[in-house]
XYZ file of C-alpha atoms in Angstrom:
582
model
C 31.260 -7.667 27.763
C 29.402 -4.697 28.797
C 30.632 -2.235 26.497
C 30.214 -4.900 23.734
C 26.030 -5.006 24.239
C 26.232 -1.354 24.930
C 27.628 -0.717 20.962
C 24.978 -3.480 19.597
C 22.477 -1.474 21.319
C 23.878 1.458 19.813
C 23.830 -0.247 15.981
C 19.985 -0.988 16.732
C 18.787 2.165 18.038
C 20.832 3.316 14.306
C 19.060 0.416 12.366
C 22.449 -1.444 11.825
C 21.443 -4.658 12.157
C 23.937 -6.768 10.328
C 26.357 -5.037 13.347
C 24.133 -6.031 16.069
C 23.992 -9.450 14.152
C 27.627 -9.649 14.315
C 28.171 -8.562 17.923
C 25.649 -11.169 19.457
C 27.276 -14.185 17.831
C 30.404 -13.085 18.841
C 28.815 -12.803 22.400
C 26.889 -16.021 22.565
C 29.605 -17.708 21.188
C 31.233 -16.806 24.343
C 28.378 -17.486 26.718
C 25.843 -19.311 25.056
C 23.265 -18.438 28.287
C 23.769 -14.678 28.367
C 19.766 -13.726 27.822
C 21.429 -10.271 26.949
C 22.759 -11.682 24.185
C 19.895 -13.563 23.152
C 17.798 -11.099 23.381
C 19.653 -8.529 20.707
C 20.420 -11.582 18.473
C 16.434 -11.677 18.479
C 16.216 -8.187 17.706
C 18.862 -8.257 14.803
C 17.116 -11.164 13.175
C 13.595 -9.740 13.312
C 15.350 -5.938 12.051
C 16.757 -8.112 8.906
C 13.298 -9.389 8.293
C 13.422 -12.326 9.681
C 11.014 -12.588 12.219
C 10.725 -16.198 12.623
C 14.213 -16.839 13.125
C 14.196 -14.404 15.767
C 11.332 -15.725 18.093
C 13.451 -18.620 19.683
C 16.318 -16.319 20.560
C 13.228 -14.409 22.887
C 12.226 -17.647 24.043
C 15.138 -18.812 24.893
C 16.415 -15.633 26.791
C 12.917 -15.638 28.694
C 13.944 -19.305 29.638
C 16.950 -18.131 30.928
C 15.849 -15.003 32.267
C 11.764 -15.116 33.288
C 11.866 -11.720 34.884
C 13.695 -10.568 31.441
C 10.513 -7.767 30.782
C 12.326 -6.020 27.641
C 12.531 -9.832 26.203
C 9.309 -10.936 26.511
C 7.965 -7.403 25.233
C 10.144 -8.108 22.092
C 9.140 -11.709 22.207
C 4.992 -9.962 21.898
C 6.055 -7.529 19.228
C 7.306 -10.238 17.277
C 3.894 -12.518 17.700
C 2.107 -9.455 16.547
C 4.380 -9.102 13.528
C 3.626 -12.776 12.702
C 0.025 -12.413 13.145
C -0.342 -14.535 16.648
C -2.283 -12.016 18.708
C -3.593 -14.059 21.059
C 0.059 -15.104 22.442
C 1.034 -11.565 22.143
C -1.749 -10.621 24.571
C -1.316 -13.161 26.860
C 2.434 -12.256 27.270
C 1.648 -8.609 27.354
C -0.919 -8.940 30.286
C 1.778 -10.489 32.509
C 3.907 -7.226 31.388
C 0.776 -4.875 32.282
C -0.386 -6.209 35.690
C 3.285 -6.673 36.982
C 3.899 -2.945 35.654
C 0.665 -1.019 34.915
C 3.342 1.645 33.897
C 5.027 -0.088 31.283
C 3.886 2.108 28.055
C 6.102 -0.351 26.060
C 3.473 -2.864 26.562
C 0.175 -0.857 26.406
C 1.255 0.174 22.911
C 1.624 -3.124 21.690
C -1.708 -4.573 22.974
C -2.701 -1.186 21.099
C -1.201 -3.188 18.320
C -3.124 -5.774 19.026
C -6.270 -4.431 18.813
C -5.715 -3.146 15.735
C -4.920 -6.227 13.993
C -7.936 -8.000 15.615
C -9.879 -4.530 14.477
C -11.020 -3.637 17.886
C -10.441 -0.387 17.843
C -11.880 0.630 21.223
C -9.091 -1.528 22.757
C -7.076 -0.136 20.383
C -8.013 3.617 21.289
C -8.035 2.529 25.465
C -4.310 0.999 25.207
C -3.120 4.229 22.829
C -5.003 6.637 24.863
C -2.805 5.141 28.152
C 0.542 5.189 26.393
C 0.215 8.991 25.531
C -1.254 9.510 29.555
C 1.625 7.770 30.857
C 3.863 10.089 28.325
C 2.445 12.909 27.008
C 5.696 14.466 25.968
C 7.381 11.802 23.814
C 6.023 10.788 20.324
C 5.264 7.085 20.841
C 1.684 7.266 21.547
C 1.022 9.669 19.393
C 2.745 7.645 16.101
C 0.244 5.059 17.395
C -2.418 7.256 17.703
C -2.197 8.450 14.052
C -1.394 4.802 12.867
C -5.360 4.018 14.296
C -7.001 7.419 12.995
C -5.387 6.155 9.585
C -7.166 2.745 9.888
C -10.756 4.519 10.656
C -10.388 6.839 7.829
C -8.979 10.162 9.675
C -6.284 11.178 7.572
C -5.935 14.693 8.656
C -6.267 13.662 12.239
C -3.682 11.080 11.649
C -1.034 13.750 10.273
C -2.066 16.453 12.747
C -0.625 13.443 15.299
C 2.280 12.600 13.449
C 2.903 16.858 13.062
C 2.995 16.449 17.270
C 5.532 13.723 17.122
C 7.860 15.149 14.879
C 7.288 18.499 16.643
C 8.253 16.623 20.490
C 10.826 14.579 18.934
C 13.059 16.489 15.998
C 15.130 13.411 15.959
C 13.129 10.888 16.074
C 13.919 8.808 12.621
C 10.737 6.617 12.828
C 8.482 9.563 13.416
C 10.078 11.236 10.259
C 9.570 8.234 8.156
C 5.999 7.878 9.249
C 5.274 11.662 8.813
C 6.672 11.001 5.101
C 3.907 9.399 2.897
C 1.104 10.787 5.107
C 2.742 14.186 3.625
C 2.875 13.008 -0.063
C -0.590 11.899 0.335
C -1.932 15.262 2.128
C -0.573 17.082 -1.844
C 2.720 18.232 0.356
C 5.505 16.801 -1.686
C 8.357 19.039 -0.759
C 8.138 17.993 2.876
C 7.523 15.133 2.182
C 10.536 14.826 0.865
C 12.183 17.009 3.205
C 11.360 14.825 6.770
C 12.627 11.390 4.744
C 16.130 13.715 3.845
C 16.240 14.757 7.488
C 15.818 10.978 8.691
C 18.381 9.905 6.202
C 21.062 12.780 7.406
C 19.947 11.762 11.352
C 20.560 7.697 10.703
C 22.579 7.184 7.685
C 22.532 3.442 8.054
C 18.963 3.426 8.992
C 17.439 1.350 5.791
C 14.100 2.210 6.151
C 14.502 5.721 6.339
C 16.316 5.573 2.947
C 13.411 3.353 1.646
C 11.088 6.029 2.398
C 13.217 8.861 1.216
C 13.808 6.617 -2.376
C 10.197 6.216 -2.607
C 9.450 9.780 -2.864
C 11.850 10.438 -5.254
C 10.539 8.075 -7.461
C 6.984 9.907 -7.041
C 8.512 13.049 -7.543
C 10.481 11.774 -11.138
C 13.629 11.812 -9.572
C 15.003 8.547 -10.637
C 18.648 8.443 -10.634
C 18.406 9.989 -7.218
C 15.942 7.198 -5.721
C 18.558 4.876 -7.256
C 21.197 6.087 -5.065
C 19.557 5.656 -2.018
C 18.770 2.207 -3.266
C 22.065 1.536 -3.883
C 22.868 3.004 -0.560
C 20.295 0.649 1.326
C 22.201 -2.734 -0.633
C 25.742 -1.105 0.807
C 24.136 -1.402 3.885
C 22.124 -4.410 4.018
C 23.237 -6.374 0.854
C 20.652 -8.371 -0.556
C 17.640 -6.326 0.848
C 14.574 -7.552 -0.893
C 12.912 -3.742 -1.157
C 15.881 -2.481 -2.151
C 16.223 -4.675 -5.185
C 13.042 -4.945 -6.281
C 12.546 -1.701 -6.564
C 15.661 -0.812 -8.220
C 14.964 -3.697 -10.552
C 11.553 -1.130 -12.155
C 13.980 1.878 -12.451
C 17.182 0.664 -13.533
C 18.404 0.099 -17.234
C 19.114 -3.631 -18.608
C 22.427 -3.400 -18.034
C 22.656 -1.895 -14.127
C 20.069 -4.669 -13.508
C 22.033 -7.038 -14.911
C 24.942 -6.710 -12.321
C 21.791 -6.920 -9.519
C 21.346 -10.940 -10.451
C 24.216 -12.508 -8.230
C 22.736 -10.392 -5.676
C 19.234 -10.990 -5.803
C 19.963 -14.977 -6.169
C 22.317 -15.000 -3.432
C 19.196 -12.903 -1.330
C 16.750 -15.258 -2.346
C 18.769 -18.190 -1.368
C 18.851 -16.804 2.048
C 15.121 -15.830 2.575
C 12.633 -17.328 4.201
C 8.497 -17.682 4.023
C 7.588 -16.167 6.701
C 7.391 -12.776 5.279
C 7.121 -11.351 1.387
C 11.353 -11.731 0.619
C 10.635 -14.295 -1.513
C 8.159 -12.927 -3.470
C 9.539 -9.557 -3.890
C 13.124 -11.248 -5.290
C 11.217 -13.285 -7.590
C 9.593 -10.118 -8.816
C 12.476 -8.602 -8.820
C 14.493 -11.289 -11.075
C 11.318 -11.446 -13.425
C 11.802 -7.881 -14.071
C 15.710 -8.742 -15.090
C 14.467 -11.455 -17.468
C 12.075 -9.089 -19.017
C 13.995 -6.688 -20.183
C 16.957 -9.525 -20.880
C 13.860 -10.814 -23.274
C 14.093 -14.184 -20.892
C 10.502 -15.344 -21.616
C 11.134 -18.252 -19.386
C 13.052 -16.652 -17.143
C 10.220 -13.858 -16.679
C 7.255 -16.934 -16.480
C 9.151 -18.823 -14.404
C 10.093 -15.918 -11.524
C 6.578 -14.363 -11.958
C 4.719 -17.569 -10.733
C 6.929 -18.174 -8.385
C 6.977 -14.399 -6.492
C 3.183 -14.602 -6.863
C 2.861 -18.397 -5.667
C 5.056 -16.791 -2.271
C 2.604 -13.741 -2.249
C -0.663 -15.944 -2.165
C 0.821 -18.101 0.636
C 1.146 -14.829 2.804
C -2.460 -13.617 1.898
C -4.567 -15.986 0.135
C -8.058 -15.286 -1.462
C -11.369 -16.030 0.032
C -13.635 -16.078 -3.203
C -16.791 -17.376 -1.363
C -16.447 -13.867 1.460
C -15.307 -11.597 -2.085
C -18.814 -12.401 -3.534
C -20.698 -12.574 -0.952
C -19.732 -8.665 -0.338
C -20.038 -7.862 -3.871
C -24.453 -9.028 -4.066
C -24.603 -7.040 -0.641
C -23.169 -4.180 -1.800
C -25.299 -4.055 -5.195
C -28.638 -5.307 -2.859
C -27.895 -1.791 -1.294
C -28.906 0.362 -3.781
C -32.610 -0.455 -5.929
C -34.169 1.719 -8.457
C -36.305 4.476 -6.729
C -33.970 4.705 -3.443
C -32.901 8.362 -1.924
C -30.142 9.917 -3.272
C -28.903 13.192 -1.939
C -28.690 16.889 -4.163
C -25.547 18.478 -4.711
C -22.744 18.993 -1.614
C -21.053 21.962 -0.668
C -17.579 23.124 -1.957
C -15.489 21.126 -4.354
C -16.898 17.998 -5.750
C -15.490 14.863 -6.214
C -14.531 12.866 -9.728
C -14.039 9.252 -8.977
C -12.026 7.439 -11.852
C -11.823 3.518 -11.049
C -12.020 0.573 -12.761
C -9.525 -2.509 -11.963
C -6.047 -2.065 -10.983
C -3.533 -0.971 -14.035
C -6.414 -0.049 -16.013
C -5.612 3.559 -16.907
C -6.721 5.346 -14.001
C -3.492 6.934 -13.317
C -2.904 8.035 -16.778
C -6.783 9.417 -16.820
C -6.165 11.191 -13.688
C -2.927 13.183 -15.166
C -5.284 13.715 -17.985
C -7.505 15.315 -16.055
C -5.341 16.853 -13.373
C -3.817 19.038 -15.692
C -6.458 21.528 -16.031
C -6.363 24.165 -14.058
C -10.110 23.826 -12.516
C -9.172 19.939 -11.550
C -6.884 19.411 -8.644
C -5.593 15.596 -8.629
C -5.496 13.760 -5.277
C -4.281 10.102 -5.743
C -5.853 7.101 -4.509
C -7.528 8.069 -1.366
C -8.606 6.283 1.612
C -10.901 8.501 3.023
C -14.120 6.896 1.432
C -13.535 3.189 2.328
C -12.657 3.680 5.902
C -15.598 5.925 6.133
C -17.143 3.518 4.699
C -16.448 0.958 6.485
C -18.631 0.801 9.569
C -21.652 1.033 7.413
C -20.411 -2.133 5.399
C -19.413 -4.292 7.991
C -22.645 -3.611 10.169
C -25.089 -3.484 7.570
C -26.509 -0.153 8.726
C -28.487 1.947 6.467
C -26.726 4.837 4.332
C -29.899 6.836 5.467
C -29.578 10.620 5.336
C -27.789 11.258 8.546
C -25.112 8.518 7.217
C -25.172 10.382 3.896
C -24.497 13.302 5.563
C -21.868 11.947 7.488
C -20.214 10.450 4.946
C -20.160 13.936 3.058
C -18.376 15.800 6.251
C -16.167 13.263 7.117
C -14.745 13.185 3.034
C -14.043 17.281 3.244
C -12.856 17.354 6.228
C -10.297 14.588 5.081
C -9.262 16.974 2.121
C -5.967 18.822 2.161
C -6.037 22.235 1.206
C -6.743 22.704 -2.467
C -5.556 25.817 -4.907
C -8.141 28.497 -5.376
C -10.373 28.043 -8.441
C -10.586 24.541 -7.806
C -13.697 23.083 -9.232
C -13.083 19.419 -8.939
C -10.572 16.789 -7.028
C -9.947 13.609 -8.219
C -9.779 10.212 -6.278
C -8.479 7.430 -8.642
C -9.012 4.703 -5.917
C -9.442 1.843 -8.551
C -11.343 -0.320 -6.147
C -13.857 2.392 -5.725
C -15.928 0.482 -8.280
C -17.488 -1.319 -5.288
C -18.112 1.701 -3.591
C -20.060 3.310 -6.404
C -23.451 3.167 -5.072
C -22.634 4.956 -2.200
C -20.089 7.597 -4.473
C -23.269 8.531 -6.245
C -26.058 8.198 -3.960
C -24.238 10.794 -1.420
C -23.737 13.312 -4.303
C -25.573 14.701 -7.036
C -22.491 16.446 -8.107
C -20.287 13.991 -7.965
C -18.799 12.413 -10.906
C -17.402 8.634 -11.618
C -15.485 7.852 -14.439
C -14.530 4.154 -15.733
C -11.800 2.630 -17.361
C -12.342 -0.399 -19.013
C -9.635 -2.512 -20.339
C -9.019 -5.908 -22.369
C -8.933 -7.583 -18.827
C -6.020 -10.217 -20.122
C -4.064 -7.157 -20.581
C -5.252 -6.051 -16.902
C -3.947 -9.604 -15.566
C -0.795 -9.697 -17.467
C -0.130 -5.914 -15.988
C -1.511 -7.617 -12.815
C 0.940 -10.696 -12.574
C 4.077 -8.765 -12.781
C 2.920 -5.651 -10.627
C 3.701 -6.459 -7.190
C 0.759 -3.460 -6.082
C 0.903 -3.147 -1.521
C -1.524 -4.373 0.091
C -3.897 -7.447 1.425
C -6.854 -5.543 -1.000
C -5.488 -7.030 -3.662
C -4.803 -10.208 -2.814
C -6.751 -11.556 -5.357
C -3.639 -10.661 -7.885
C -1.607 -13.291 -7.085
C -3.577 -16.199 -8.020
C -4.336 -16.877 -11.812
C -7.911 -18.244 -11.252
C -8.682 -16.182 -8.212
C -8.119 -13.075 -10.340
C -10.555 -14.309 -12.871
C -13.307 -14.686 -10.144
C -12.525 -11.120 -9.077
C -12.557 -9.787 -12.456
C -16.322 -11.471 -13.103
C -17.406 -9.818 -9.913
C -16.048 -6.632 -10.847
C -18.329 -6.706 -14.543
C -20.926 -7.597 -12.922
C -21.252 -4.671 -10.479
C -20.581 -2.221 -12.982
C -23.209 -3.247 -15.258
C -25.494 -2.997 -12.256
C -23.930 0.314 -11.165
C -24.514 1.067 -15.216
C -28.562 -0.026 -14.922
C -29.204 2.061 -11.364
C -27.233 5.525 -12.158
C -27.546 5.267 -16.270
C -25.920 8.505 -17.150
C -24.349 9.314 -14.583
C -20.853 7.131 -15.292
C -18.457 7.800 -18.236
C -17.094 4.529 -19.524
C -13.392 5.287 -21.393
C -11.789 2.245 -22.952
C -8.066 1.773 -22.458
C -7.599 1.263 -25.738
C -9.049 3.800 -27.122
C -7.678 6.574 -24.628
C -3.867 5.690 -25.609
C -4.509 5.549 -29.326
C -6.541 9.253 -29.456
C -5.262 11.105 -26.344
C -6.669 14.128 -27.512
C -10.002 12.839 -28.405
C -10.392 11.252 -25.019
C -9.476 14.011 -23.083
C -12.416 15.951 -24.629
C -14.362 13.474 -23.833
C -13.187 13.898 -20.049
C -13.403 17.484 -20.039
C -17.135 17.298 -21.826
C -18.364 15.100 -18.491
C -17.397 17.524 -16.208
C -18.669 20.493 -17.952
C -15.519 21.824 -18.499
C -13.662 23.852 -21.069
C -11.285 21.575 -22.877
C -7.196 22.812 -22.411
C -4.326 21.231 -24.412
C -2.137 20.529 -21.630
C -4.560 17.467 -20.998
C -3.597 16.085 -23.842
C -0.287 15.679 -23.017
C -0.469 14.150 -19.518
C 3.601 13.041 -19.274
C 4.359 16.612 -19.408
C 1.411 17.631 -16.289
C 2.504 14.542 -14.241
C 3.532 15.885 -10.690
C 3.822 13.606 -7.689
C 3.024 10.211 -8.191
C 2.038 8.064 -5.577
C 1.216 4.871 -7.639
C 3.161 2.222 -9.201
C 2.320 4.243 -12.519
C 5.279 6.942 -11.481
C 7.698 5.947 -13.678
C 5.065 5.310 -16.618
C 3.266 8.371 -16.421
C 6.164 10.694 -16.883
C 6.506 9.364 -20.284
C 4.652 9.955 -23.786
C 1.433 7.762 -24.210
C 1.784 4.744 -26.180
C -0.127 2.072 -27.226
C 2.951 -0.481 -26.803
C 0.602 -2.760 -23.837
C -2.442 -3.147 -26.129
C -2.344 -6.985 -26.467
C 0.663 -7.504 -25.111
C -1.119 -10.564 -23.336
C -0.700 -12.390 -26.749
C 2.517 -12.947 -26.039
C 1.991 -14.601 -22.678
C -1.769 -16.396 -23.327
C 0.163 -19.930 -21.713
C 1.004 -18.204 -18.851
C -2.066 -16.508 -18.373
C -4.343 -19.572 -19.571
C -5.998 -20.149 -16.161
C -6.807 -17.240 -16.159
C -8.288 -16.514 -19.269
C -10.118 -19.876 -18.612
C -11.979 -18.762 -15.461
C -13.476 -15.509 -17.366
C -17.054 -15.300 -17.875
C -17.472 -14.776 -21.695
C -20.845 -12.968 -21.119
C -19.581 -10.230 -18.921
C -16.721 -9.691 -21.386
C -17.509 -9.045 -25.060
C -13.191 -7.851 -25.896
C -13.125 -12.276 -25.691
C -14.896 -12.442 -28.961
C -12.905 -9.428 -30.398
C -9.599 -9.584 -32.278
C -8.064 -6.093 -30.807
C -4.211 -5.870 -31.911
């Protein structure tokens, strides 16, 4: 019995979980009150993704076992996953005061305080886990995990540097070192710690996740579809896994995916995003299977799963919006030029050319392109949320805190880009702190925005508003509204480029681009596919190939679908309603 828990601990610690699965029903099926048991069938259930099938099997082994400390630690990491904090403290207080040594525990109520967004308790409980053990990584992956919520990204991989450094083989410190890397312009190690995971846990799933996704930023497809491929050997049925080999395969490998995606989808629950990502996946299939209801059909359905898990409060969205705009009135201070490299914000909505802009612009040598960056928002952030003035000091603040977040950029850099799309809300701020700083806007045909929208899939809770037909139109009327009021308090000062007419005169528009920053125009920005380095946006796989003008009112050919949406827009804010663009 003992050696049979010691080899499902073993397949845990390597991220086998369908092993450790396996093992525990074979052991509970021959003592059905072994907490051990229970305990790793809990942890094999929440390492599958299910979470809530795994609390009982906690519960239960605590029932059995009250003293059982690693259960009811697993039992709080679990609550935390599923968003109940305020069981997960209770149970990790009992862990705390009966062990005020037990850094498993202070890290999770370091957890805790992050989700709640108290990030003193966050930094107190992090700040004990690293006393307790200065030499292992743990506290220091939380540590950088925080500094990344408060808008310290070099701080955050400095920390995750020093756990990689302590640890050489620690897999989960690899993978977490991995995107901070892509993001910080380091590609090749990024690449490099995600290879070193994979070749230190071969049947570690989210290690080959990682290491897939930065091959697909990178343009290496057919590799990132091995390591896809890889993950389903391991894990059949693994939502990731096939829905993002579903956007880089051809119609006929994605064909052989359906039995496997329906039988996943079958098994899934809705406690976490499985469902939705399988239905996204499968509406992808359809697509390119030309499957119009097929594709209809699986898209509301992944995005009715998606707004269950994060639904959209319009009444908070606009409520922020008129604060943000009351912020900044005609004859307010605005700041001179900074120091060093200045910024070029390109936003807009979501899948509205920003991307393709920023490749535009990124490929002249005096522009060095950074991505989406979330340096501004978290520094941001404090401001917002307290209402405090974005007086001079703040200003000032703001200004350090962005350059200091920088990576290292090539000599004769002039200009870095952040293509942040949701920056538009921001922009009062953008410009206020800098008179050198630049914002350029796409606009697009916003029923070509939703349709691009509905099938997307983009991470995170920012953009919740996506999954939810009319929600998105509210969202999109918020979004005119600012920029015309952004347009009326900085006239001159923002570059509107249509969609539309970017893909149909490349050229033209990249003059046009070059012109606003007072640059020399350069060919190679008129042939972005061919500049396109790392990608770090769902735009990877578009970028890298000629523009086209294939998506211009492509929303034609789904107007039922899209219908409540295109009923909740505001026909004032959006003169392309009135026009007959083909």
């Amino acid at each position: 019995m003992q050696n049979d828990i010691s080899q499902a601990q073993r397949a845990v610690q390597g991220g086998d979980f369908r092993t450790a699965q396996r093992l525990a029903r074979k052991g509970l099926k021959a003592d059905k009150t072994h907490p051990g048991w229970m305990n790793i069938a809990g942890i094999a259930e929440c390492g599958l993704g299910r979470h809530k099938a795994g609390l009982p099997h906690f519960q239960l082994a605590l029932k059995l076992a009250p003293d059982f400390h690693d259960a009811r630690r697993n039992l709080a990491q679990t609550l935390v996953l599923l968003g109940r904090t305020d069981e997960a403290d209770m149970h990790l207080r009992q862990l705390t005061d009966a062990n005020p040594q037990d850094a498993g525990a202070w890290a999770l109520l370091a957890q805790v305080g992050m989700a709640r967004g108290d990030d003193v308790a966050a930094k107190a409980a992090v700040d004990r886990v690293i006393a307790l053990y200065p030499g292992q990584a743990h506290g220091y992956l939380l540590r950088a995990r925080l500094l990344g919520q408060t808008g310290d990204e070099m701080g955050a991989l400095a920390d995750l540097e020093r756990a990689a450094e302590l640890e050489p083989g620690n897999v989960e410190a690899l993978i977490a070192l991995s995107l901070p890397l892509a993001r910080a312009d380091r590609p090749d190690a990024a690449r490099t710690v995600a290879e070193r995971a994979v070749a230190l846990a071969p049947g570690h799933v989210p290690a080959r996740l990682a290491l897939a996704m930065r091959l697909v930023e990178q343009g290496q497809t057919e590799a990132a579809k091995e390591q896809y491929r890889a993950v389903l050997e391991i894990t059949p049925g693994q939502p990731e896994a096939l829905e993002q080999l579903a956007q880089i395969n051809s119609g006929a490998e994605n064909a052989a995916l359906i039995p496997q995606a329906l039988a996943a989808l079958k098994a899934a629950d809705d406690s976490g995003p499985a469902k939705g990502q399988l239905h996204f996946a499968l509406a992808r299939i359809a697509a390119q299977a030309g499957d119009e209801d097929g594709f209809a059909k699986h898209l509301t359905r992944a995005n009715a799963a998606m707004a269950r898990l994060m639904p959209y409060d319009a009444g908070a969205d606009t409520r922020l919006s008129e604060a943000l705009m009351a912020r900044f009135v005609p004859g307010a201070d605005r700041d001179g030029s900074g120091d060093g490299v200045a910024p070029v914000y390109v936003l807009g909505l979501p899948r509205s050319g920003t991307s393709l802009t920023e490749a535009m612009l990124g490929a002249h040598p005096a522009v060095h392109p950074l991505g989406e960056r979330i340096a501004p928002g978290r520094l941001l952030a404090p401001l917002i949320n307290g209402n405090l003035p974005f007086d001079e000091q703040a200003r000032a603040t703001f200004r350090k805190g962005e350059a200091e977040s920088l990576p290292a950029l090539p000599d004769g850099t002039r200009f870095y880009t952040d293509k942040m799309p949701e920056n538009y809300r921001l922009v009062g701020f953008l410009l206020t702190a800098r008179a050198d700083a630049r914002v350029i806007h796409l606009r697009r045909d916003p029923r070509d925005v939703a349709l691009s929208l509905w099938q997307a899939h983009l991470a995170g809770s920012a953009l919740n508003y996506a999954y939810d037909l009319r929600a998105m139109a509210h969202r999109f009327n918020q979004y005119a509204r600012m920029m015309a009021h952004w347009h009326a308090e900085f006239p001159g000062r923002i570059l509107d480029l249509a969609y539309e007419d970017l893909v149909a005169d490349v050229e033209g528009a990249s003059h046009r681009l070059a012109a606003h920053l007072g640059l020399d125009w350069v060919p190679e920005m008129a042939r972005p596919d061919q500049a396109a380095g790392q990608v770090l946006t769902l735009s990877a796989n578009q970028l890298r190939q000629p523009v086209h003008t294939r998506s211009v009112g492509k929303w034609r050919k789904h107007e039922a679908m899209l219908a409540p949406f295109i009923a909740g827009l505001d026909p004032g804010l959006w003169p392309e309603l009135g026009q007959a663009r083909v």
